[in-house]
């Protein structure tokens, strides 16, 4: 309801302030997916299905980009070369060892990274809204909902996409794989929270995990995605809970 009220107000305000179509499109591009995913969550009461719907949404948009634009990688490469690199050089932040081959590789990854990053933002917005609702109307409800598991079928599909992307190096498949992997990262986060709660460990373990995500984002997200995927077979939270019960007996 808050989103339904806020979006029209921001659109009207953007025109009144003279910012125009750019801000309108930015607001719609951010809040419309969040609104759609919120509706999915409301209908299914499943965070896993909400995230899977988000992965499907960004994958469809990414595929549409490749259909509409015959050379998206070349366009991204030109943008990086003409806009981003000069800006980094002016800021004295440009990496010295970034050659043309690496820039081309980055251009192939960039569309998929944008899709996965957008998915993370959309899902995080929905999760924050669900958390806010829980602390206001249903204390403890978010902790129960965040027991997130995507299931074996979804995990096998994501693993297949990762393997196909690794074998073919097709940018669109890389994007699909990154979007799917992002959902497993959320399951990994849920797993760590669940194990810490089940074993009654101090909260600094959680702070350590988020600190690791800030300091070493790539290896940390890879570890979380792998742990989240394996959790669909091993159910680490149940095992941790059983160990905690046994240790107290």
PDB file of C-alpha atoms in Angstrom, residues 122-241:
ATOM      1  CA  UNK A 122      14.569  -5.853  -5.380  1.00  0.00           C
ATOM      2  CA  UNK A 123      14.645  -8.815  -3.000  1.00  0.00           C
ATOM      3  CA  UNK A 124      16.357  -6.798  -0.270  1.00  0.00           C
ATOM      4  CA  UNK A 125      13.644  -4.129  -0.545  1.00  0.00           C
ATOM      5  CA  UNK A 126      10.915  -6.759  -0.164  1.00  0.00           C
ATOM      6  CA  UNK A 127      12.742  -8.385   2.757  1.00  0.00           C
ATOM      7  CA  UNK A 128      13.108  -5.048   4.534  1.00  0.00           C
ATOM      8  CA  UNK A 129       9.410  -4.384   4.010  1.00  0.00           C
ATOM      9  CA  UNK A 130       8.520  -7.840   5.351  1.00  0.00           C
ATOM     10  CA  UNK A 131      10.791  -7.318   8.366  1.00  0.00           C
ATOM     11  CA  UNK A 132       9.223  -3.933   9.033  1.00  0.00           C
ATOM     12  CA  UNK A 133       5.741  -5.429   8.819  1.00  0.00           C
ATOM     13  CA  UNK A 134       6.738  -8.247  11.174  1.00  0.00           C
ATOM     14  CA  UNK A 135       8.148  -6.022  13.927  1.00  0.00           C
ATOM     15  CA  UNK A 136       5.029  -3.834  13.695  1.00  0.00           C
ATOM     16  CA  UNK A 137       2.228  -6.398  13.446  1.00  0.00           C
ATOM     17  CA  UNK A 138       3.709  -9.885  13.872  1.00  0.00           C
ATOM     18  CA  UNK A 139       6.794 -10.019  16.114  1.00  0.00           C
ATOM     19  CA  UNK A 140       8.933 -13.033  15.263  1.00  0.00           C
ATOM     20  CA  UNK A 141       7.158 -13.620  11.955  1.00  0.00           C
ATOM     21  CA  UNK A 142      10.102 -12.565   9.813  1.00  0.00           C
ATOM     22  CA  UNK A 143      12.459 -15.002  11.543  1.00  0.00           C
ATOM     23  CA  UNK A 144      10.074 -17.848  10.688  1.00  0.00           C
ATOM     24  CA  UNK A 145       9.652 -16.667   7.094  1.00  0.00           C
ATOM     25  CA  UNK A 146      13.405 -16.309   6.562  1.00  0.00           C
ATOM     26  CA  UNK A 147      13.850 -20.074   6.919  1.00  0.00           C
ATOM     27  CA  UNK A 148      14.532 -19.965   3.208  1.00  0.00           C
ATOM     28  CA  UNK A 149      15.010 -23.026   1.001  1.00  0.00           C
ATOM     29  CA  UNK A 150      14.745 -23.054  -2.782  1.00  0.00           C
ATOM     30  CA  UNK A 151      14.513 -26.823  -3.172  1.00  0.00           C
ATOM     31  CA  UNK A 152      16.510 -29.344  -5.127  1.00  0.00           C
ATOM     32  CA  UNK A 153      14.852 -28.776  -8.509  1.00  0.00           C
ATOM     33  CA  UNK A 154      15.593 -25.050  -8.511  1.00  0.00           C
ATOM     34  CA  UNK A 155      19.145 -25.684  -7.311  1.00  0.00           C
ATOM     35  CA  UNK A 156      19.794 -28.232 -10.064  1.00  0.00           C
ATOM     36  CA  UNK A 157      18.458 -25.761 -12.646  1.00  0.00           C
ATOM     37  CA  UNK A 158      20.792 -23.057 -11.338  1.00  0.00           C
ATOM     38  CA  UNK A 159      23.742 -25.474 -11.353  1.00  0.00           C
ATOM     39  CA  UNK A 160      22.906 -26.376 -14.962  1.00  0.00           C
ATOM     40  CA  UNK A 161      22.895 -22.699 -15.925  1.00  0.00           C
ATOM     41  CA  UNK A 162      26.250 -22.154 -14.204  1.00  0.00           C
ATOM     42  CA  UNK A 163      27.731 -25.137 -16.038  1.00  0.00           C
ATOM     43  CA  UNK A 164      26.293 -23.999 -19.393  1.00  0.00           C
ATOM     44  CA  UNK A 165      27.641 -20.479 -18.848  1.00  0.00           C
ATOM     45  CA  UNK A 166      31.087 -21.835 -17.957  1.00  0.00           C
ATOM     46  CA  UNK A 167      31.212 -24.071 -21.033  1.00  0.00           C
ATOM     47  CA  UNK A 168      29.839 -21.633 -23.600  1.00  0.00           C
ATOM     48  CA  UNK A 169      30.858 -18.233 -22.138  1.00  0.00           C
ATOM     49  CA  UNK A 170      27.674 -16.799 -23.642  1.00  0.00           C
ATOM     50  CA  UNK A 171      26.889 -13.461 -21.941  1.00  0.00           C
ATOM     51  CA  UNK A 172      23.147 -14.113 -21.714  1.00  0.00           C
ATOM     52  CA  UNK A 173      23.727 -17.497 -20.040  1.00  0.00           C
ATOM     53  CA  UNK A 174      26.203 -15.846 -17.679  1.00  0.00           C
ATOM     54  CA  UNK A 175      23.440 -13.418 -16.747  1.00  0.00           C
ATOM     55  CA  UNK A 176      20.943 -16.214 -16.118  1.00  0.00           C
ATOM     56  CA  UNK A 177      23.501 -18.057 -13.989  1.00  0.00           C
ATOM     57  CA  UNK A 178      24.341 -14.958 -11.928  1.00  0.00           C
ATOM     58  CA  UNK A 179      20.663 -14.223 -11.296  1.00  0.00           C
ATOM     59  CA  UNK A 180      20.040 -17.787 -10.161  1.00  0.00           C
ATOM     60  CA  UNK A 181      23.152 -17.793  -8.010  1.00  0.00           C
ATOM     61  CA  UNK A 182      21.951 -14.614  -6.275  1.00  0.00           C
ATOM     62  CA  UNK A 183      18.925 -16.517  -4.973  1.00  0.00           C
ATOM     63  CA  UNK A 184      21.226 -19.159  -3.481  1.00  0.00           C
ATOM     64  CA  UNK A 185      23.247 -16.411  -1.784  1.00  0.00           C
ATOM     65  CA  UNK A 186      20.087 -15.376   0.043  1.00  0.00           C
ATOM     66  CA  UNK A 187      19.579 -18.992   1.099  1.00  0.00           C
ATOM     67  CA  UNK A 188      23.165 -19.021   2.345  1.00  0.00           C
ATOM     68  CA  UNK A 189      22.450 -15.922   4.434  1.00  0.00           C
ATOM     69  CA  UNK A 190      19.317 -17.574   5.783  1.00  0.00           C
ATOM     70  CA  UNK A 191      21.331 -20.687   6.554  1.00  0.00           C
ATOM     71  CA  UNK A 192      23.922 -18.800   8.608  1.00  0.00           C
ATOM     72  CA  UNK A 193      21.196 -16.952  10.529  1.00  0.00           C
ATOM     73  CA  UNK A 194      19.368 -20.233  11.153  1.00  0.00           C
ATOM     74  CA  UNK A 195      22.433 -22.130  12.350  1.00  0.00           C
ATOM     75  CA  UNK A 196      23.468 -19.283  14.667  1.00  0.00           C
ATOM     76  CA  UNK A 197      19.948 -19.196  16.128  1.00  0.00           C
ATOM     77  CA  UNK A 198      19.670 -23.000  16.431  1.00  0.00           C
ATOM     78  CA  UNK A 199      23.003 -23.332  18.194  1.00  0.00           C
ATOM     79  CA  UNK A 200      22.475 -20.155  20.257  1.00  0.00           C
ATOM     80  CA  UNK A 201      25.758 -18.680  19.163  1.00  0.00           C
ATOM     81  CA  UNK A 202      26.553 -15.019  19.865  1.00  0.00           C
ATOM     82  CA  UNK A 203      25.568 -12.468  17.266  1.00  0.00           C
ATOM     83  CA  UNK A 204      29.179 -11.571  16.441  1.00  0.00           C
ATOM     84  CA  UNK A 205      29.193 -14.559  14.045  1.00  0.00           C
ATOM     85  CA  UNK A 206      26.597 -12.722  11.980  1.00  0.00           C
ATOM     86  CA  UNK A 207      28.571  -9.484  12.135  1.00  0.00           C
ATOM     87  CA  UNK A 208      31.615 -11.447  11.025  1.00  0.00           C
ATOM     88  CA  UNK A 209      29.727 -12.837   8.038  1.00  0.00           C
ATOM     89  CA  UNK A 210      28.520  -9.421   6.904  1.00  0.00           C
ATOM     90  CA  UNK A 211      31.976  -7.960   7.483  1.00  0.00           C
ATOM     91  CA  UNK A 212      33.423 -10.675   5.274  1.00  0.00           C
ATOM     92  CA  UNK A 213      30.872  -9.794   2.583  1.00  0.00           C
ATOM     93  CA  UNK A 214      32.102  -6.194   2.672  1.00  0.00           C
ATOM     94  CA  UNK A 215      35.819  -7.010   2.717  1.00  0.00           C
ATOM     95  CA  UNK A 216      35.841 -10.023   0.343  1.00  0.00           C
ATOM     96  CA  UNK A 217      32.535  -9.861  -1.531  1.00  0.00           C
ATOM     97  CA  UNK A 218      33.319 -12.297  -4.357  1.00  0.00           C
ATOM     98  CA  UNK A 219      34.642 -15.285  -2.359  1.00  0.00           C
ATOM     99  CA  UNK A 220      32.115 -14.646   0.431  1.00  0.00           C
ATOM    100  CA  UNK A 221      29.138 -14.681  -1.943  1.00  0.00           C
ATOM    101  CA  UNK A 222      30.506 -17.799  -3.660  1.00  0.00           C
ATOM    102  CA  UNK A 223      30.765 -19.589  -0.318  1.00  0.00           C
ATOM    103  CA  UNK A 224      27.250 -18.516   0.662  1.00  0.00           C
ATOM    104  CA  UNK A 225      25.825 -19.668  -2.693  1.00  0.00           C
ATOM    105  CA  UNK A 226      27.542 -23.059  -2.415  1.00  0.00           C
ATOM    106  CA  UNK A 227      26.404 -23.495   1.183  1.00  0.00           C
ATOM    107  CA  UNK A 228      22.870 -22.467   0.245  1.00  0.00           C
ATOM    108  CA  UNK A 229      22.790 -24.935  -2.633  1.00  0.00           C
ATOM    109  CA  UNK A 230      24.124 -27.857  -0.593  1.00  0.00           C
ATOM    110  CA  UNK A 231      21.657 -27.017   2.181  1.00  0.00           C
ATOM    111  CA  UNK A 232      18.820 -28.191  -0.081  1.00  0.00           C
ATOM    112  CA  UNK A 233      20.152 -31.732   0.387  1.00  0.00           C
ATOM    113  CA  UNK A 234      21.818 -31.611   3.802  1.00  0.00           C
ATOM    114  CA  UNK A 235      19.391 -29.358   5.739  1.00  0.00           C
ATOM    115  CA  UNK A 236      22.142 -27.976   7.959  1.00  0.00           C
ATOM    116  CA  UNK A 237      19.693 -26.067  10.140  1.00  0.00           C
ATOM    117  CA  UNK A 238      17.909 -29.247  11.182  1.00  0.00           C
ATOM    118  CA  UNK A 239      21.224 -30.951  11.892  1.00  0.00           C
ATOM    119  CA  UNK A 240      22.428 -27.959  13.918  1.00  0.00           C
ATOM    120  CA  UNK A 241      19.201 -27.975  15.910  1.00  0.00           C
TER     121      UNK A 241
END
